[in-house]
mmCIF file of C-alpha atoms in Angstrom:
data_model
loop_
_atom_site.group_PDB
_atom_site.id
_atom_site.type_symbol
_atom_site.label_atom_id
_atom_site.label_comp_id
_atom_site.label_asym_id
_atom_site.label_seq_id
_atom_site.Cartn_x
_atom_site.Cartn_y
_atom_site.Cartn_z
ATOM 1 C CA UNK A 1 48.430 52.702 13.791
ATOM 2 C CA UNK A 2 50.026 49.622 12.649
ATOM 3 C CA UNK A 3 48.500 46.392 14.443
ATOM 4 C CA UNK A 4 50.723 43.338 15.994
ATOM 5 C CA UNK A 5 50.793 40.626 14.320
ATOM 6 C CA UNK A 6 50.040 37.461 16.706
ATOM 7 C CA UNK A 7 52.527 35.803 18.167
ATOM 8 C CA UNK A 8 54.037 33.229 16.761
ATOM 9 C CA UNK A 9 55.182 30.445 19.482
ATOM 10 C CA UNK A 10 58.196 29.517 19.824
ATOM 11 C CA UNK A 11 59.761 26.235 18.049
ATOM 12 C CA UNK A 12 60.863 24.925 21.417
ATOM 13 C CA UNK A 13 57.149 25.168 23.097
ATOM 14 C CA UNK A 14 55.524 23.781 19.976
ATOM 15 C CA UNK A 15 58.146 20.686 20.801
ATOM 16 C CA UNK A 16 57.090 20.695 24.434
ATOM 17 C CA UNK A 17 53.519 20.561 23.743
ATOM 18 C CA UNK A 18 53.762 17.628 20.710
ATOM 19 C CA UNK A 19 56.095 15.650 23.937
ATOM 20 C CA UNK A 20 53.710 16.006 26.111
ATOM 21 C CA UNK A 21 50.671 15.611 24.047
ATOM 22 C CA UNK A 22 52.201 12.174 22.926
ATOM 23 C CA UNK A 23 53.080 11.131 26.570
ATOM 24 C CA UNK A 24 49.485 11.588 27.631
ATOM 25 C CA UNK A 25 48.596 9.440 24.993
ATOM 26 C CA UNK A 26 50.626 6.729 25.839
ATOM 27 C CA UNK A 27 49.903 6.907 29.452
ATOM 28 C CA UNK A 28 46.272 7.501 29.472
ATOM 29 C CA UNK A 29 45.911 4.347 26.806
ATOM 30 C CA UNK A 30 47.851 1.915 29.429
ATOM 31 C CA UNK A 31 46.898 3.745 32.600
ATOM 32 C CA UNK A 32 43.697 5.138 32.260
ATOM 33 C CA UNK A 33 42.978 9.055 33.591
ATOM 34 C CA UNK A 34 44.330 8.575 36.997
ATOM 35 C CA UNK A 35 47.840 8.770 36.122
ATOM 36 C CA UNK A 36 49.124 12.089 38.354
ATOM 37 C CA UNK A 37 50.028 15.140 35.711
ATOM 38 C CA UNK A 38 53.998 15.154 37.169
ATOM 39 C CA UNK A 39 54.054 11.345 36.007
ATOM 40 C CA UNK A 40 53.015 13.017 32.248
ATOM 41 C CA UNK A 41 55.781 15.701 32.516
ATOM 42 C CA UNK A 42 58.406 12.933 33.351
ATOM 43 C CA UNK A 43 57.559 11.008 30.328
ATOM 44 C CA UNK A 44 57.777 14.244 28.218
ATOM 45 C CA UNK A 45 60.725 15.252 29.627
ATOM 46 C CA UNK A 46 58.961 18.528 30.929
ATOM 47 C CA UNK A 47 58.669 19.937 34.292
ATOM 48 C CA UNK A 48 55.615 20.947 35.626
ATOM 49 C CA UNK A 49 55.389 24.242 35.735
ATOM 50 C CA UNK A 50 55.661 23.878 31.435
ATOM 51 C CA UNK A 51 53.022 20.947 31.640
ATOM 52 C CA UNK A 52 50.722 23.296 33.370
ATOM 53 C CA UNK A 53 51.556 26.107 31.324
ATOM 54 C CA UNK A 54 50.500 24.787 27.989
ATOM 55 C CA UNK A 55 47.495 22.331 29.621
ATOM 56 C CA UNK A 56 46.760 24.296 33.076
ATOM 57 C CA UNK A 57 44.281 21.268 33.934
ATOM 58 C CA UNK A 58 43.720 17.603 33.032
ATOM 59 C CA UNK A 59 40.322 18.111 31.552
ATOM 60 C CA UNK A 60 42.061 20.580 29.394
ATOM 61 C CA UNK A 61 44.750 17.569 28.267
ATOM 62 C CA UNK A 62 42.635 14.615 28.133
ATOM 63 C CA UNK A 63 40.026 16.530 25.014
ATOM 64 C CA UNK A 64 43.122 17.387 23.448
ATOM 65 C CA UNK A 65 44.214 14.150 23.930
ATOM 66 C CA UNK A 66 41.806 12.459 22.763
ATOM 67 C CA UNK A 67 40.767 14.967 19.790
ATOM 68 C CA UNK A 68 41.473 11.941 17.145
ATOM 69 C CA UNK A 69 39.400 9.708 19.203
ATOM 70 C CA UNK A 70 36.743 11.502 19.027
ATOM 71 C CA UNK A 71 36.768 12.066 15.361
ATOM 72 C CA UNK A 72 36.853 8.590 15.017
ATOM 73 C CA UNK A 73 33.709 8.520 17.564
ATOM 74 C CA UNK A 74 31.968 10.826 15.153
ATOM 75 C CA UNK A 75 32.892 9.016 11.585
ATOM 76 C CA UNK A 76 31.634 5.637 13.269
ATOM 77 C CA UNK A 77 28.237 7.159 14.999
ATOM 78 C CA UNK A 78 27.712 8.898 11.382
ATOM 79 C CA UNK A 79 28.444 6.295 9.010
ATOM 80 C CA UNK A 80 25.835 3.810 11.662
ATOM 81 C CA UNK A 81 23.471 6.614 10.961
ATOM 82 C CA UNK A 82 23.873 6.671 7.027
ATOM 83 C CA UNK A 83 23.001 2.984 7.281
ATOM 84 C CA UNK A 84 19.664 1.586 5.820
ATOM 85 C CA UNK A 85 19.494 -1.081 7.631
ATOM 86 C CA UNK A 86 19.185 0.474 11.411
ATOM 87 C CA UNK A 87 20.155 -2.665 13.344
ATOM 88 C CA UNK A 88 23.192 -3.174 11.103
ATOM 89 C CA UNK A 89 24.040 0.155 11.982
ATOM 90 C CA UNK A 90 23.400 -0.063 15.352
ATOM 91 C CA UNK A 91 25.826 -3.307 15.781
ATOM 92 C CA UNK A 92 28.345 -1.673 13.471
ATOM 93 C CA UNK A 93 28.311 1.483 16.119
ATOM 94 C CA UNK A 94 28.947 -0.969 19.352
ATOM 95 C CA UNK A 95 31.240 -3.040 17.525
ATOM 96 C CA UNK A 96 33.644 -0.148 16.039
ATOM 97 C CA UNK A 97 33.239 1.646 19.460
ATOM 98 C CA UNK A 98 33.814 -1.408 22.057
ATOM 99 C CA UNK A 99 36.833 -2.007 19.830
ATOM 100 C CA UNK A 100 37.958 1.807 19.762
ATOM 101 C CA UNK A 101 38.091 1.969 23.544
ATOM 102 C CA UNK A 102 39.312 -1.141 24.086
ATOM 103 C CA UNK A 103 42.300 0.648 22.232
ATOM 104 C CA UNK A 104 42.243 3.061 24.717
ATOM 105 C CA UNK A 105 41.806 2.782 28.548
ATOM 106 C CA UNK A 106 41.790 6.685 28.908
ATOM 107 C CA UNK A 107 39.063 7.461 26.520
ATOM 108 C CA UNK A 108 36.955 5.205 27.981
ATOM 109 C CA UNK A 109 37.562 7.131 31.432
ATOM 110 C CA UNK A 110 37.142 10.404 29.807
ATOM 111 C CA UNK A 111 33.612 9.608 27.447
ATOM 112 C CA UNK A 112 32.083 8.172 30.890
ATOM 113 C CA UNK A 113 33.334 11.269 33.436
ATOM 114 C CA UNK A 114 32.082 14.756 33.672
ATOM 115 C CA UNK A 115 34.303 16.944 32.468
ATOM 116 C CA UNK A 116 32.930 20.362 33.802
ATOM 117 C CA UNK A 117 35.852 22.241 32.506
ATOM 118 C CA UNK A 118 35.783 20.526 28.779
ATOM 119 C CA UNK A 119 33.367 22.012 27.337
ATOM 120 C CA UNK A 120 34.612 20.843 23.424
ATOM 121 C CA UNK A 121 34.776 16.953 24.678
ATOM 122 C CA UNK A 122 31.291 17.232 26.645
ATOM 123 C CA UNK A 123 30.122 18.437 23.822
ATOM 124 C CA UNK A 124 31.644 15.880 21.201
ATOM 125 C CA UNK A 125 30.489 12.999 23.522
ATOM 126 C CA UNK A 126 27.233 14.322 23.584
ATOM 127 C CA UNK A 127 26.673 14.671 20.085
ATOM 128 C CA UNK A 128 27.849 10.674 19.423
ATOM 129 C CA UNK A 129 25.007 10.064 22.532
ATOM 130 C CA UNK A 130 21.991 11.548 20.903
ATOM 131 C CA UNK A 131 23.440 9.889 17.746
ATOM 132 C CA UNK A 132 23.558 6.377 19.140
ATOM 133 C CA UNK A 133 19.819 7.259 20.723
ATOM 134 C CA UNK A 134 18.387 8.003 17.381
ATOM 135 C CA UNK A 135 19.765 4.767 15.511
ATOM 136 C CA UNK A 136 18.781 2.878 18.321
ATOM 137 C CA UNK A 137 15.225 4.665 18.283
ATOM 138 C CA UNK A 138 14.944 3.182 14.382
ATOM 139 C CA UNK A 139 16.124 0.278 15.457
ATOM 140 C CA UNK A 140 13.537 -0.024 18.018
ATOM 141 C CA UNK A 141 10.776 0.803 15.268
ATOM 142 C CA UNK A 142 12.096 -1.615 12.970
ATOM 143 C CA UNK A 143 11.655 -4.344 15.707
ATOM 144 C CA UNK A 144 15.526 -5.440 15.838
ATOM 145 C CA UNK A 145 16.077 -4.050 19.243
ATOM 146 C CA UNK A 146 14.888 -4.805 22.526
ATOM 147 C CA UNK A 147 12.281 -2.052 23.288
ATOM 148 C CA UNK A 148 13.444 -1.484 26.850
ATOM 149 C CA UNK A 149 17.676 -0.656 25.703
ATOM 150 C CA UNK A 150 18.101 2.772 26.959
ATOM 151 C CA UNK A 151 21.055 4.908 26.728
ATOM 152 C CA UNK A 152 22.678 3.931 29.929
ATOM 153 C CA UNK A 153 23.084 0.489 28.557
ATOM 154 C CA UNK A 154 25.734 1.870 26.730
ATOM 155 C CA UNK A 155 27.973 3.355 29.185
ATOM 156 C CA UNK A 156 27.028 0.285 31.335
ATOM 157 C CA UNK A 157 28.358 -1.551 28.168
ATOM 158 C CA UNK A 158 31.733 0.781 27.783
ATOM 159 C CA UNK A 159 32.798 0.166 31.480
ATOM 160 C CA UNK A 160 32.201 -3.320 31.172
ATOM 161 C CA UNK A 161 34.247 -3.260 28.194
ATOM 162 C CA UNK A 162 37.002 -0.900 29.652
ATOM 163 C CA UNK A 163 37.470 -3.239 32.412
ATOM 164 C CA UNK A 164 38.739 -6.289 30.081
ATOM 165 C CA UNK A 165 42.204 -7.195 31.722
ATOM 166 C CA UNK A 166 43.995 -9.154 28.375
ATOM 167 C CA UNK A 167 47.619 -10.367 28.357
ATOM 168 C CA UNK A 168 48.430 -8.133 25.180
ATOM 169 C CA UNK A 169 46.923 -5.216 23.506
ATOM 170 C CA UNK A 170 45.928 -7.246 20.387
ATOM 171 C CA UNK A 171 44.108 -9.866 23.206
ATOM 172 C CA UNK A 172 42.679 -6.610 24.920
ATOM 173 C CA UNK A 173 41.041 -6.103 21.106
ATOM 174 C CA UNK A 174 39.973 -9.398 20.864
ATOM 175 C CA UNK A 175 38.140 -10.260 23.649
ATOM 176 C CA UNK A 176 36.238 -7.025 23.430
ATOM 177 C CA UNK A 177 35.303 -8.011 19.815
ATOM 178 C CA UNK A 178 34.355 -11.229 22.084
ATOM 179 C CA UNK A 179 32.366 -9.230 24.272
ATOM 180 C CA UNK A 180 30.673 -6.886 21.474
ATOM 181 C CA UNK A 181 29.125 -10.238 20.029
ATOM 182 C CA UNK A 182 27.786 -11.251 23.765
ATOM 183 C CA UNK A 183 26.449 -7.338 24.157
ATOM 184 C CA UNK A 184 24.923 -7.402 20.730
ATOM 185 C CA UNK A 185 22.451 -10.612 21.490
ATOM 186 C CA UNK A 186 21.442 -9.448 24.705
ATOM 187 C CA UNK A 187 20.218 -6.357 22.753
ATOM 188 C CA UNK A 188 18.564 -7.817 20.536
ATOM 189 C CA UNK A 189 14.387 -8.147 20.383
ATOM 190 C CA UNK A 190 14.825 -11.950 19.406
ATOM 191 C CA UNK A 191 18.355 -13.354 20.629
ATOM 192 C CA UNK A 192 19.910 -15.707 17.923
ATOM 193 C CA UNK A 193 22.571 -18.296 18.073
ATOM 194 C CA UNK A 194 25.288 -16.794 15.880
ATOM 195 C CA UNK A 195 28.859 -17.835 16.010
ATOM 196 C CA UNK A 196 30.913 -15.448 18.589
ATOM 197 C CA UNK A 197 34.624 -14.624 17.959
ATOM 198 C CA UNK A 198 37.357 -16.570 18.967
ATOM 199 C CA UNK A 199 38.504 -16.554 22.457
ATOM 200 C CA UNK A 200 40.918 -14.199 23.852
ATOM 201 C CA UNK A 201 43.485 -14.688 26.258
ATOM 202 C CA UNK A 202 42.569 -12.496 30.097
ATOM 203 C CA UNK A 203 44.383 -11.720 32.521
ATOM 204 C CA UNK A 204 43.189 -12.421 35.461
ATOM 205 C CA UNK A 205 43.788 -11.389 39.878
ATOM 206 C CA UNK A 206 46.022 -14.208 40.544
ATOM 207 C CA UNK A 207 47.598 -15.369 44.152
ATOM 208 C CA UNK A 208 50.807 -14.073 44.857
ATOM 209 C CA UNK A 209 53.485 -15.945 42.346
ATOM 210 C CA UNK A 210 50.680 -17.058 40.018
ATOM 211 C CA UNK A 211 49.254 -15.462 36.972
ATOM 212 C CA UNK A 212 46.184 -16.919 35.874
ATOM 213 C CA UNK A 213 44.667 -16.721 32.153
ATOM 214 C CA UNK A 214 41.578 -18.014 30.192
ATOM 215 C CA UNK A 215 42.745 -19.446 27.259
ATOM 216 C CA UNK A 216 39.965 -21.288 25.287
ATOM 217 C CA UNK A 217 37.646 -21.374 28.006
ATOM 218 C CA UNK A 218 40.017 -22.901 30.462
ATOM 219 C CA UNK A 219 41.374 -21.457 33.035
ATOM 220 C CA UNK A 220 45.276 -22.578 34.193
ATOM 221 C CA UNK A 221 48.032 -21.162 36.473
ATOM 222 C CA UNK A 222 50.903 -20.254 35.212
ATOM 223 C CA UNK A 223 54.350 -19.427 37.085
ATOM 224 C CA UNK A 224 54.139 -15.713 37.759
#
């Protein structure tokens, strides 16, 4: 007996998944995860009942989602570990990451949540988490960090960092380059003076009418 051969999908669904991959992107950057699934379909151009048929639940769209961000995760968590020097490693891995998820609101979200039902991303974040542990563990032993960092201070870092309110994405990457530098020294065994980078311009909760930003370390109103 002859066997099937598998089924080849359709040109039209492969279309419908690319258009709704790329509006999940989009949304999930700006919006974070809490954008509602029907607000995805609408930017795809989709109805539900296809949204749900090719990603039945958001767990299920946010790894796919997010698949290239967490190769990129992976490449900058293995090149920190190929690094000689462990501390330079170690700064290169906050640096790169801070500045990877200030790119993207949603991956922050998703790297920080449980995702019972995403069992590929729970198990690519975990991977880059025992990675970080061990270059900060030869960090440790080569005296360059603080003995008492523990792996919490990094998520403590990334929702810091995902909560950076800038008046444009290349601000939003800026000031978490900012923030990297602050992060950095207050991991370090022996804090140092170094220059930190330049100043980015936040957005900040203004009074009704107002919008307020911190440009160069001063803060002013402008008309909303």
């Amino acid at each position: 007996m002859t066997s099937r051969l598998p089924r080849i999908p359709r040109s039209d669904a492969l279309d419908n998944r690319d258009r709704i991959l790329e509006a999940a992107r989009a949304l999930f950057a700006t919006e974070g995860l809490n954008v509602p699934l029907r607000e995805v379909a609408r930017r795809a151009d989709v109805g539900p009942a296809t949204l749900y048929r090719h990603f039945p639940t958001k767990e299920i769209l946010a790894t796919e989602a997010f698949s290239d961000q967490m190769r990129l995760c992976h490449l900058v968590v293995d090149e920190g570990l190929a690094d000689p020097d462990p501390w330079h490693g170690f700064c290169s891995v906050i640096e790169k990451i801070c500045e990877l998820h200030a790119r993207d609101r949603g991956f922050t979200a998703a790297f920080v949540s449980a995702f019972p039902k995403a069992i590929d991303f729970t198990t690519d974040r975990d991977y880059a988490l025992k990675a970080i542990a061990e270059l900060a563990g030869r960090a440790k032993d080569a005296g360059n960090l603080r003995p008492d960092f523990v792996l919490d201070d990094l998520i403590l870092m990334l929702m810091a960092n995902n909560g950076i309110q800038a008046v444009s994405p290349a601000a939003q990457v800026a000031a978490s380059r900012r923030f990297a530098a602050l992060v950095i020294q207050a991991f370090r065994a022996a804090p140092e003076q170094v220059p930190l980078p330049p100043v980015a311009r936040l957005a900040l909760v203004a009074p009704a009418g107002m919008t307020l930003s911190v440009t160069s370390g001063e803060l002013r109103g402008l008309p909303g």
